GROMACS .gro file of C-alpha atoms in nm:
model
  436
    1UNK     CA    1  -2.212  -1.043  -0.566
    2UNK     CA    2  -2.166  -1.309  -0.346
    3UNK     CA    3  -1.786  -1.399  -0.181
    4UNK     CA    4  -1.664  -1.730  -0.262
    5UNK     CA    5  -1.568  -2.051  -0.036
    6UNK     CA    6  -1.281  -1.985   0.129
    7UNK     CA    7  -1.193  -2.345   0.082
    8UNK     CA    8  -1.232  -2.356  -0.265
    9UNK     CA    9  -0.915  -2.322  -0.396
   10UNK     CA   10  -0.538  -2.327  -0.276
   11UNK     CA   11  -0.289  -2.102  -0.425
   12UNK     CA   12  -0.142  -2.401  -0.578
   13UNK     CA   13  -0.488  -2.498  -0.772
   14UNK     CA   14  -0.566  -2.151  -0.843
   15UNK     CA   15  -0.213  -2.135  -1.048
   16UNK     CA   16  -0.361  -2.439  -1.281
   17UNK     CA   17  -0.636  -2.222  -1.414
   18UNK     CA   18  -0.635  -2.002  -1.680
   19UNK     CA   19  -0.775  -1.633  -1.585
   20UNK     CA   20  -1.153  -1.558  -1.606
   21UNK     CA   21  -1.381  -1.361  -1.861
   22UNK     CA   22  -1.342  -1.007  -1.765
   23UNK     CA   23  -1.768  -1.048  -1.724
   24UNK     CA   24  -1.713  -1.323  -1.460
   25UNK     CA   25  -1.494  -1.079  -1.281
   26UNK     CA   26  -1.564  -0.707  -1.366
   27UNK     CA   27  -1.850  -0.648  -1.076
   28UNK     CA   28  -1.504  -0.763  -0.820
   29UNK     CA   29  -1.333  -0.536  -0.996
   30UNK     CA   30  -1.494  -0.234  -0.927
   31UNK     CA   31  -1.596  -0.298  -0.534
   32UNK     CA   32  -1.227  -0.327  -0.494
   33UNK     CA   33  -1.136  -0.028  -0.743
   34UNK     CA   34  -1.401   0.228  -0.522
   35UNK     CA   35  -1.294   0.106  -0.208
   36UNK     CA   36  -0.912   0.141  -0.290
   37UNK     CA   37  -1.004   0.498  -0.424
   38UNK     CA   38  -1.116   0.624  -0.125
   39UNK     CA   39  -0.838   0.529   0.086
   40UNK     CA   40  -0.622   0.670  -0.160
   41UNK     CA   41  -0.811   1.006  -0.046
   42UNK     CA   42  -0.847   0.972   0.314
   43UNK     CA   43  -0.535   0.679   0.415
   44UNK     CA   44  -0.351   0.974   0.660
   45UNK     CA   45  -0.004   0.893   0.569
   46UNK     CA   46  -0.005   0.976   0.209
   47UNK     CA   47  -0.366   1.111   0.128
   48UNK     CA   48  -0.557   1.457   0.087
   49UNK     CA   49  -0.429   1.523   0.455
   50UNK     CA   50  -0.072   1.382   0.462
   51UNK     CA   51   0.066   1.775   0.338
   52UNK     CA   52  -0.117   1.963   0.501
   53UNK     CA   53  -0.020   1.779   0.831
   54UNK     CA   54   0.364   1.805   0.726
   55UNK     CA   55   0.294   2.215   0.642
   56UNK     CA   56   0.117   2.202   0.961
   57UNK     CA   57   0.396   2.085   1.172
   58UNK     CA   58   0.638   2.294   0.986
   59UNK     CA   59   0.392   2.585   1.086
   60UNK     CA   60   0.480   2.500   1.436
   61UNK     CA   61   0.887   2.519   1.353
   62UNK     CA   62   0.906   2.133   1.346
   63UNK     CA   63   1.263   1.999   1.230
   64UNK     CA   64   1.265   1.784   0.912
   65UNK     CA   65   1.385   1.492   1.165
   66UNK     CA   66   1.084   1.556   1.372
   67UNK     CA   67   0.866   1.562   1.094
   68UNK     CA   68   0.990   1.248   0.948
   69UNK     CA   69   0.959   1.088   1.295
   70UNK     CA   70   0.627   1.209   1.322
   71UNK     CA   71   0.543   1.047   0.961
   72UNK     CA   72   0.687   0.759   1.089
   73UNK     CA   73   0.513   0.664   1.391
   74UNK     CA   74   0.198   0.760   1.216
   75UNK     CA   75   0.261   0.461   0.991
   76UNK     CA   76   0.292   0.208   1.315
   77UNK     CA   77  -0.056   0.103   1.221
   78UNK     CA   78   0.081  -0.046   0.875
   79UNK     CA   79   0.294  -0.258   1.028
   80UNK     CA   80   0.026  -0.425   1.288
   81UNK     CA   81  -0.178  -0.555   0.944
   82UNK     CA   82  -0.081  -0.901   1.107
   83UNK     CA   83  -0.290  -0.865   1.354
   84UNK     CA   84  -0.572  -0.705   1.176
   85UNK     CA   85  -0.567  -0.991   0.948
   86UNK     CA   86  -0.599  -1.269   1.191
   87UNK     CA   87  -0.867  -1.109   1.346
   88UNK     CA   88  -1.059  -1.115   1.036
   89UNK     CA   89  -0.953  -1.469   0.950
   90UNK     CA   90  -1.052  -1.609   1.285
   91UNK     CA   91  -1.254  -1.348   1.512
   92UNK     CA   92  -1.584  -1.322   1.333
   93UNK     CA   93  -1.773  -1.020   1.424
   94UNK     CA   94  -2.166  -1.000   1.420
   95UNK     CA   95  -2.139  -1.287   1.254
   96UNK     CA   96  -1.934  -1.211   0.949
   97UNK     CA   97  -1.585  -1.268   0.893
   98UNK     CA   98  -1.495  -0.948   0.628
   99UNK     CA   99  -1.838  -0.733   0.636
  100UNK     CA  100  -1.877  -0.633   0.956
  101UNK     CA  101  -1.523  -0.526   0.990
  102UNK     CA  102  -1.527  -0.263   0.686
  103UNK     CA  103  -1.862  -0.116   0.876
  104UNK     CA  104  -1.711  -0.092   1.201
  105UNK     CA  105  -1.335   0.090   1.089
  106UNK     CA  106  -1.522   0.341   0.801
  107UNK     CA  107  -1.731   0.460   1.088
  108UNK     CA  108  -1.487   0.574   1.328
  109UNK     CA  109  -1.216   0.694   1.083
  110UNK     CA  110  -1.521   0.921   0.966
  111UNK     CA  111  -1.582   1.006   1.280
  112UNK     CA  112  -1.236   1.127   1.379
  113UNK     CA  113  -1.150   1.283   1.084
  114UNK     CA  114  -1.517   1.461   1.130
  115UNK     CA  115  -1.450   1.576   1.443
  116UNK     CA  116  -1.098   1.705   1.326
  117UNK     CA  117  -1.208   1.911   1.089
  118UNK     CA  118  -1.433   2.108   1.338
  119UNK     CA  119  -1.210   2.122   1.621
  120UNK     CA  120  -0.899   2.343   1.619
  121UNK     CA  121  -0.598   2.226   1.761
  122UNK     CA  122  -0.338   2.389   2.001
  123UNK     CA  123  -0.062   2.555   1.799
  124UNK     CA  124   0.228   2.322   1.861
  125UNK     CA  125   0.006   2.021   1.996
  126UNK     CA  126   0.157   1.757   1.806
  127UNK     CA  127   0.124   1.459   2.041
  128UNK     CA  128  -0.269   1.543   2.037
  129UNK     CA  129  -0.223   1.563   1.648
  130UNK     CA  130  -0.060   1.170   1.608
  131UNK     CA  131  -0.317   1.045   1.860
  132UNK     CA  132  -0.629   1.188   1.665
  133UNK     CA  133  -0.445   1.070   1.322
  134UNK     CA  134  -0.363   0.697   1.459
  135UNK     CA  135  -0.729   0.656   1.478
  136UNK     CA  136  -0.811   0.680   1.105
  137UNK     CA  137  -0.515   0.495   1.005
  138UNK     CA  138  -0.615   0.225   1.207
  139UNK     CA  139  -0.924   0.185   1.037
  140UNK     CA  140  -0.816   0.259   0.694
  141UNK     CA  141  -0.529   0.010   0.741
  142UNK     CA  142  -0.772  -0.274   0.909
  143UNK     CA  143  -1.046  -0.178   0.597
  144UNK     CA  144  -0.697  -0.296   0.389
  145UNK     CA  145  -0.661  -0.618   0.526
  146UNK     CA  146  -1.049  -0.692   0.473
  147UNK     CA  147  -1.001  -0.590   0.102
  148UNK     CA  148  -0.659  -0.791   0.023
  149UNK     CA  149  -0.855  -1.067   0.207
  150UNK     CA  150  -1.144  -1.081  -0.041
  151UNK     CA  151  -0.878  -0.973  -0.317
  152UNK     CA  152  -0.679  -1.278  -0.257
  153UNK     CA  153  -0.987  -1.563  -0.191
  154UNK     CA  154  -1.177  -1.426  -0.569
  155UNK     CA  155  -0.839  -1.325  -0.742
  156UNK     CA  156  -0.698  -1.683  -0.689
  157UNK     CA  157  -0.994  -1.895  -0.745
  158UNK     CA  158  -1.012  -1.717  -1.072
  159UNK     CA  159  -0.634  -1.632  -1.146
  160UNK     CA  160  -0.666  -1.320  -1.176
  161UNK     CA  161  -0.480  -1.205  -0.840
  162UNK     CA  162  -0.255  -0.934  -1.086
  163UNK     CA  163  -0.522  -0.798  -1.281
  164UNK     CA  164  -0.732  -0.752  -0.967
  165UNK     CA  165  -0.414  -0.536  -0.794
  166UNK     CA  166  -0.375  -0.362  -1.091
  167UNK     CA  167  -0.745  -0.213  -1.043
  168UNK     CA  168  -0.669  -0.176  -0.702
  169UNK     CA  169  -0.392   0.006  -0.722
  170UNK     CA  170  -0.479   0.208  -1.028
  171UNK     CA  171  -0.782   0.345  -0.838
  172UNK     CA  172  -0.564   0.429  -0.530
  173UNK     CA  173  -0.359   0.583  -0.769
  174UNK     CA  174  -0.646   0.811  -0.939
  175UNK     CA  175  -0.711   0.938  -0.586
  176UNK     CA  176  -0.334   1.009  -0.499
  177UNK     CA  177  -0.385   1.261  -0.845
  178UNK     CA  178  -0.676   1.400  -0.704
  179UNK     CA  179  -0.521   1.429  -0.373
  180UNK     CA  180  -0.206   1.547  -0.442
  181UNK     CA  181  -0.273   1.905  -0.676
  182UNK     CA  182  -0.569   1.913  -0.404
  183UNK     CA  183  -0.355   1.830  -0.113
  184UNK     CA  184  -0.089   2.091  -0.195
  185UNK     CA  185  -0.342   2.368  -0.188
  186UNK     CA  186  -0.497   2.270   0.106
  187UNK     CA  187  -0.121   2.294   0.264
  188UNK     CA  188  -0.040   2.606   0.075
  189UNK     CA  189  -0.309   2.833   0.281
  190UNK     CA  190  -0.322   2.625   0.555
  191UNK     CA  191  -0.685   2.495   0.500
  192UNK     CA  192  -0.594   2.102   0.725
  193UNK     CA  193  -0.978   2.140   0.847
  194UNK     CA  194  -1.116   2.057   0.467
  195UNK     CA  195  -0.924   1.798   0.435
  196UNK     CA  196  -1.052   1.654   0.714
  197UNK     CA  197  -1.378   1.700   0.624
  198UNK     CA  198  -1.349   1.580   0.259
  199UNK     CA  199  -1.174   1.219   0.409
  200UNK     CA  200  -1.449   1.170   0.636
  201UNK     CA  201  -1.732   1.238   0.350
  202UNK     CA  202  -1.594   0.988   0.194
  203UNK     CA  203  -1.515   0.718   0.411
  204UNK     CA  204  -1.904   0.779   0.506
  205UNK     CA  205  -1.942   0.658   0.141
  206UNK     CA  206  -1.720   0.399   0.222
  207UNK     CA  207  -1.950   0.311   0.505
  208UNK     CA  208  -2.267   0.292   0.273
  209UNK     CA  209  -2.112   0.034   0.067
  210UNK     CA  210  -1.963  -0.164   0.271
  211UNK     CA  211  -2.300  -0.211   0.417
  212UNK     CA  212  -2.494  -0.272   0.114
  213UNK     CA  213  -2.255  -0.404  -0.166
  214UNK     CA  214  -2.078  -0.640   0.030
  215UNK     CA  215  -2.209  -0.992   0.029
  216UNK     CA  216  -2.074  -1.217   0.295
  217UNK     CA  217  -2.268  -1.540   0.427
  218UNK     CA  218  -2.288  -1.567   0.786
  219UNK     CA  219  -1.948  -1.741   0.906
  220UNK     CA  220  -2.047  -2.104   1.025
  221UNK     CA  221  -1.685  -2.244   1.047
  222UNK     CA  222  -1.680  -2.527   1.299
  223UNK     CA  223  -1.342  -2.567   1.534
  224UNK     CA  224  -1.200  -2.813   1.341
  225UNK     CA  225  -1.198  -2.619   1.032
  226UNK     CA  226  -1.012  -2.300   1.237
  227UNK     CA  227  -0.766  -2.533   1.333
  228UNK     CA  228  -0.702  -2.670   0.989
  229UNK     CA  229  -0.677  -2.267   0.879
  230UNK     CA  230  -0.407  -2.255   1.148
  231UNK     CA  231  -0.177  -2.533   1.001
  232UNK     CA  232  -0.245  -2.357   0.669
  233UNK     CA  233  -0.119  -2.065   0.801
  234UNK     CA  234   0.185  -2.234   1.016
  235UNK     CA  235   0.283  -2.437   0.694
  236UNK     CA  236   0.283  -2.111   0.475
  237UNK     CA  237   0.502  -1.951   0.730
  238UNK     CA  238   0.738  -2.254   0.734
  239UNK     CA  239   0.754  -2.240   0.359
  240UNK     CA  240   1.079  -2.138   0.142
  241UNK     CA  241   0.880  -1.896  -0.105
  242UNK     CA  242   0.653  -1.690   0.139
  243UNK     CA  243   1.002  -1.620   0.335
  244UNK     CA  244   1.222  -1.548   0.042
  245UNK     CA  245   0.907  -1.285  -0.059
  246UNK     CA  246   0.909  -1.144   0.281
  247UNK     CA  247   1.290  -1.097   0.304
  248UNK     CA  248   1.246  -0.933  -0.021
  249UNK     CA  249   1.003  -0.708   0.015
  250UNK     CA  250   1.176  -0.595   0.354
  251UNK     CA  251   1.479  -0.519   0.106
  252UNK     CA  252   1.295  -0.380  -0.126
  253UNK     CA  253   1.091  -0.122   0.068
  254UNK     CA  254   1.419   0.042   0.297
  255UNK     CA  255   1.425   0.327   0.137
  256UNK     CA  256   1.529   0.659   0.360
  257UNK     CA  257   1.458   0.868   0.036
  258UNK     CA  258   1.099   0.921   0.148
  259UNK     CA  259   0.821   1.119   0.016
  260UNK     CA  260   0.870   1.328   0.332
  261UNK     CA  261   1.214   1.418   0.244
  262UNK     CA  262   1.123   1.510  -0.107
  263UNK     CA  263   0.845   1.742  -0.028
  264UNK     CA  264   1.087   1.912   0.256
  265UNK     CA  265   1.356   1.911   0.001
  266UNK     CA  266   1.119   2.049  -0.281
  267UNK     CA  267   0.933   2.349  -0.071
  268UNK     CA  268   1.280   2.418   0.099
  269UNK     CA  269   1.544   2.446  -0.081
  270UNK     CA  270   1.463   2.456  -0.401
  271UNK     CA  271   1.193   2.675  -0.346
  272UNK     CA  272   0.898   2.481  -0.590
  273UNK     CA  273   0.617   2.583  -0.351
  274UNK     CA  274   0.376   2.361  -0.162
  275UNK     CA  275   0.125   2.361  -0.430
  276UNK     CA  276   0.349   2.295  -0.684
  277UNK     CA  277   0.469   1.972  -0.534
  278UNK     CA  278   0.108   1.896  -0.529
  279UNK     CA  279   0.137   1.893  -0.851
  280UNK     CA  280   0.421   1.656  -0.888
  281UNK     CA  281   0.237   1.429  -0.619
  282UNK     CA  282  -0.049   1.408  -0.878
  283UNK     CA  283   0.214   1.356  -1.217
  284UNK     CA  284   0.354   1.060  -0.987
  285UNK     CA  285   0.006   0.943  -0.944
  286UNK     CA  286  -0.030   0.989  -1.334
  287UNK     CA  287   0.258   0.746  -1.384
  288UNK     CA  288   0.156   0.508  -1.151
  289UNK     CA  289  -0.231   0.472  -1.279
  290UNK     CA  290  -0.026   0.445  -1.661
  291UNK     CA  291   0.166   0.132  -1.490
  292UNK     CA  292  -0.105  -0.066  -1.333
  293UNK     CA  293  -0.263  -0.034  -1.677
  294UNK     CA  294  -0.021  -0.207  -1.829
  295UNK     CA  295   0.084  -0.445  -1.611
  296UNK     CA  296  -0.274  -0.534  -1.609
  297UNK     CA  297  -0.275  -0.617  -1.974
  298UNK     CA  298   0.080  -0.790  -1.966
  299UNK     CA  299   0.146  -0.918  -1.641
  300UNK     CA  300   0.117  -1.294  -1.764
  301UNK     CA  301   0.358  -1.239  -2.058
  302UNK     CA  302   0.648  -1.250  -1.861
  303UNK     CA  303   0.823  -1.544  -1.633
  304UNK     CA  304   0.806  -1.480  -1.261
  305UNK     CA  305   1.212  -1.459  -1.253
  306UNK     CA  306   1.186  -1.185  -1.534
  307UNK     CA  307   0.943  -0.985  -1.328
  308UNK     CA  308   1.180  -1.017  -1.012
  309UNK     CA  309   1.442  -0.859  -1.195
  310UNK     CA  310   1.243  -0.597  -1.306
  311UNK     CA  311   1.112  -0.478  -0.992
  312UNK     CA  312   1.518  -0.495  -0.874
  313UNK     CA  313   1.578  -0.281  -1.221
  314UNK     CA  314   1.301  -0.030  -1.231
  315UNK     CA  315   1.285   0.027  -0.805
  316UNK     CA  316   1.634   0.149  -0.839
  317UNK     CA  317   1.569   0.359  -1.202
  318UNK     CA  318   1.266   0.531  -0.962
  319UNK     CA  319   1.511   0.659  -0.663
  320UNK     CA  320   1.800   0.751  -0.939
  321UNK     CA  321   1.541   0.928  -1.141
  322UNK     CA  322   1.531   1.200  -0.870
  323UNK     CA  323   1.940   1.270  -0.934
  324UNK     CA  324   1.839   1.476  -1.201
  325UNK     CA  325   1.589   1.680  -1.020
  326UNK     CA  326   1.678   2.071  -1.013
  327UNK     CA  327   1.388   2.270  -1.144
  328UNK     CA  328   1.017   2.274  -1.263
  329UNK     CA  329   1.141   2.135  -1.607
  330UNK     CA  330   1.315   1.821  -1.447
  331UNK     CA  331   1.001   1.779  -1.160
  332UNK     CA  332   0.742   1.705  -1.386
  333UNK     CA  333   0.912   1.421  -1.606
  334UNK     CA  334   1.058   1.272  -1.300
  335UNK     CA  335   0.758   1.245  -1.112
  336UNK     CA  336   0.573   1.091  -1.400
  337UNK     CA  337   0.865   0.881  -1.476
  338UNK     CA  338   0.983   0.776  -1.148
  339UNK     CA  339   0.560   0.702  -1.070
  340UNK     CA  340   0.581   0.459  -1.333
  341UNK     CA  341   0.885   0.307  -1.250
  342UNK     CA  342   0.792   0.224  -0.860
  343UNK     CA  343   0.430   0.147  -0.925
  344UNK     CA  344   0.530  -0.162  -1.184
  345UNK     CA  345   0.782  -0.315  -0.954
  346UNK     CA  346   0.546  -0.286  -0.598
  347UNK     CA  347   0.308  -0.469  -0.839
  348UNK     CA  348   0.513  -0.718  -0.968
  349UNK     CA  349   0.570  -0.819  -0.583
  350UNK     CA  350   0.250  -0.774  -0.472
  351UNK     CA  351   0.117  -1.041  -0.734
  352UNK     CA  352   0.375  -1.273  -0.648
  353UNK     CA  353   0.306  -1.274  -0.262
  354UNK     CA  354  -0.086  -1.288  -0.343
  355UNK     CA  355  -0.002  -1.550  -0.516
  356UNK     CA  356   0.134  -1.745  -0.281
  357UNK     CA  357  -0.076  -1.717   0.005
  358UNK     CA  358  -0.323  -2.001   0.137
  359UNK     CA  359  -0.663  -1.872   0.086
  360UNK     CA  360  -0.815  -1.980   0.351
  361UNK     CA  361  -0.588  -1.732   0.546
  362UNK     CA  362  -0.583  -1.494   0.298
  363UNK     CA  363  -0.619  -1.183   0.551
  364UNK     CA  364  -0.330  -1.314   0.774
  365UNK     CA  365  -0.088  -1.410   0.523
  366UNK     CA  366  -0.073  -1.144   0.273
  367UNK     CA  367  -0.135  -0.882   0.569
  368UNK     CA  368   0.186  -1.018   0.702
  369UNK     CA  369   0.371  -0.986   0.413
  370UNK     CA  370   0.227  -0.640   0.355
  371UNK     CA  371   0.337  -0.530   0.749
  372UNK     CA  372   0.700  -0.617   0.682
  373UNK     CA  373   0.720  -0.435   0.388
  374UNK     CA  374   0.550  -0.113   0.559
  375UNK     CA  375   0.794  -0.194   0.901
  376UNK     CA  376   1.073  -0.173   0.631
  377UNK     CA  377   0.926   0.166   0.499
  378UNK     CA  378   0.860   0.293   0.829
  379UNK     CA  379   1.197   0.262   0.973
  380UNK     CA  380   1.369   0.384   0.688
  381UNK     CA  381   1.122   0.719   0.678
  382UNK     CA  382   1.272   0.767   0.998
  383UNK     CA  383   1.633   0.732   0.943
  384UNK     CA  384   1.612   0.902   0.704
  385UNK     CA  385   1.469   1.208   0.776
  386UNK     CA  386   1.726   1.179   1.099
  387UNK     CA  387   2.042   1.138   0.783
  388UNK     CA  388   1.864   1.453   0.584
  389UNK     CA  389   1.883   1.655   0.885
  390UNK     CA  390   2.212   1.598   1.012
  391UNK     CA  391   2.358   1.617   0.635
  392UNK     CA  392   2.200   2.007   0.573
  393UNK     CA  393   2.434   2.045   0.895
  394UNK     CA  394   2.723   1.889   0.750
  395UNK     CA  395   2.706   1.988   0.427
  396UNK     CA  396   2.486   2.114   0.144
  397UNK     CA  397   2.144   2.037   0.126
  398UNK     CA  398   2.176   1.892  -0.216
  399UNK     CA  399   2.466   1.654  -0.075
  400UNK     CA  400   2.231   1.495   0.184
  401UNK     CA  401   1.961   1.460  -0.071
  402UNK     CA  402   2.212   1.299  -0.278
  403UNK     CA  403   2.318   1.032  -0.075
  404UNK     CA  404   1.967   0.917   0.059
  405UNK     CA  405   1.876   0.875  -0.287
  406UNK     CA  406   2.187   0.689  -0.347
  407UNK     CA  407   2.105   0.497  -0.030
  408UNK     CA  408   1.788   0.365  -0.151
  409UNK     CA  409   1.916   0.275  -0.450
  410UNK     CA  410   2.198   0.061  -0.315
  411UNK     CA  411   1.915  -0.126  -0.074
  412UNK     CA  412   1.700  -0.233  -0.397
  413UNK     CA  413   1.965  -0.369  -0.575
  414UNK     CA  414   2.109  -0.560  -0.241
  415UNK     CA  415   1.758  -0.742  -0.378
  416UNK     CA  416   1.977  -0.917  -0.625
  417UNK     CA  417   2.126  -1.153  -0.331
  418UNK     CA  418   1.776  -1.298  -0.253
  419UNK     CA  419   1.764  -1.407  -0.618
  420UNK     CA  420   1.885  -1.746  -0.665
  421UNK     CA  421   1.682  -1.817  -0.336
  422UNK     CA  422   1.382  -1.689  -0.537
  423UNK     CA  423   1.462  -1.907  -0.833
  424UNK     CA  424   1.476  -2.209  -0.635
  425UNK     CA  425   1.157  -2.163  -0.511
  426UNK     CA  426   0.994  -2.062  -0.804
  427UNK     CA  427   1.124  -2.389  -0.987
  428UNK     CA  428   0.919  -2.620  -0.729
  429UNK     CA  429   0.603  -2.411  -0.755
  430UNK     CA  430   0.312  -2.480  -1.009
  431UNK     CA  431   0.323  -2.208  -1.380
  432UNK     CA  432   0.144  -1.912  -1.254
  433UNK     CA  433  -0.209  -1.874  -1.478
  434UNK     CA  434  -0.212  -1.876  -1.780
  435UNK     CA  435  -0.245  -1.559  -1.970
  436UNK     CA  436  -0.613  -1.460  -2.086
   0.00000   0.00000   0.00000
């Protein structure tokens, strides 16, 4: 499996051609799917390990806005993709542009996490805890950029940049189910150390791959040509779409209804028990794998206005879903529902801004796209953990639950104002690929 010229096709070209035979494809398809599966498992934030660090830190009489806090500055590394991405695109190391990279950051997040899992921890040592965690993230957040980067170069020269997110995602999503049941056990008798232990098995796996399955000439790209990836890259920035998509997907991903508040919210007051909302991690997983399946088959069938609107519609169906959450009854068809629901519409916009990024660049552009959306995430976590705690204060839990999800909800459909921005810049681009 060799990786294609970077220079082969623009986004613009790729758009002309109708999607490949699955055959021509298929091999891509699962590198990406196992790699994305694996960080599903061992990505710190929301892995195997993300509740047993929040049951952890509750262990140690945390407050739910020091928890969130905690959450969010654990997610910095998200929002650096950026950088990660244009030292992939223009830092070659060992020789190798994407290769040598994925070795490197699967080493030492196996390491940490390794080490983690054999060292005990201070009770209450939670600055030592982020500064051990930041480490894997890093990696498994640089190993992201390498992937999108390869995602993006294939997925356009064969237009096939949705179906190729939908296997993506759908793996990462199979691991979330995994992780989540597995995950909520692990937090449930306090067992952090295995999940430690089962992350860094598997980004040694990673490791093996990455080594062997990866195919990557040796990067010969003379000055001139970095320089003319560099205007690329300037005139992309410049451009009316890739800002309208960025403003959007800032929009779009504010959400202080976080997965931290839920699972405080859950185990707290309503009492569903840390392994149960394992559970309902894994049913949300369920959901999401059922909607990269189908907007695998169908994401061609449908205009790229229509799909704006429904990622507008069915982001703010996900965070209402949760209104009607009260018992074990409501959890599990809201978690399967609301899975479904957010999964289609992060895809819908994740297609449309891999669409629209110069390939060359690949790892620079999308990453940046990618990093606003996770600074958007990341500051919301922690406002909104800040909001839940000062509203169980104020008033009844179920109030301040209330109005974050309401919250949310109001910041999706604010989406609605980038619209007409979105059309205009649709109606000077090329079709998008035709539908196989």
């Amino acid at each position: 499996m060799s990786l294609i010229n970077p220079y082969a096709a623009t986004p613009l070209e790729a758009d002309r051609k109708p999607a490949a035979d699955w055959r021509s494809w298929w091999p891509l398809g699962l590198l990406f799917g196992a790699m994305y599966f694996v960080q599903g498992i061992a990505e710190p934030t929301e892995g195997l390990i993300a509740q047993p660090v929040i049951a952890l830190l509750q262990s140690w009489q945390q407050t739910p806005g020091q928890i969130t806090a905690f959450a969010a500055l654990l997610a910095i590394p998200w929002s650096l993709k950026p950088l990660y991405g244009l030292l992939t695109d223009f830092v070659p190391l060992a020789g190798y542009r994407r290769k040598s990279y994925l070795v490197l950051f699967s080493a030492l997040a196996a390491v940490t996490l390794g080490g983690l899992s054999v060292v005990a921890l201070p009770a209450g040592s939670r600055g030592l805890l982020l500064a051990l965690l930041l480490v894997p993230t890093v990696s498994v957040a640089f190993c992201d950029v390498v992937i999108d980067a390869l995602m993006v170069e294939r997925g356009q020269q064969l237009g096939i940049t949705g179906k190729l997110q939908a296997i993506q995602w759908g793996s990462m999503y199979a691991a979330t189910l995994l992780a989540g049941s597995l995950g909520g056990r692990l937090s449930q008798h306090g067992l952090a150390a295995s999940g430690y232990l089962i992350c860094a098995v598997l980004l040694g796996l990673t490791l093996i791959v990455a080594m062997f399955a990866v195919r990557e000439p040796r990067d010969r790209t003379r000055r001139a040509e970095w320089r003319q990836g560099g205007r690329e890259l300037w005139l992309a920035g410049r451009g009316r779409g890739m800002a309208v998509i960025a403003g959007f997907l800032f929009l779009w991903s504010f959400n202080p209804f976080s997965n931290a508040v839920l699972q405080l919210y859950a185990t707290g007051p309503l009492q569903l028990g840390r392994d149960f909302y394992g559970d309902m991690v894994s049913l949300s997983a369920a959901g999401s794998i059922a909607a990269c399946v189908t907007y695998g088959l169908f994401c061609r069938r449908l205009s790229r206005l229509a799909l704006v609107h429904a990622a507008i519609v069915l982001g703010i169906a996900s965070n209402l879903s949760y209104l009607f959450l009260a018992d074990r009854t409501s959890a599990v068809w809201i978690s399967v529902l609301s899975g479904f629901f957010y999964m289609t519409a992060t895809l819908i916009q994740f297609d449309l801004a891999a669409q629209l990024c110069p390939a060359r660049v690949a790892g620079t552009a999308f990453a940046l796209l990618m990093a606003l959306s996770n600074l958007s995430t990341l500051v919301s976590t922690s406002m909104g953990g800040t909001w839940f705690e000062a509203g169980q204060t104020a008033a009844a839990a179920r109030g301040a639950f209330e109005a974050l999800i309401f919250t949310g909800a109001a910041f999706t459909a604010g989406c609605w104002l980038l619209v007409p921005l979105l059309r205009r810049a649709f109606s000077s681009a090329p079709p998008a690929p035709a539908t196989s």
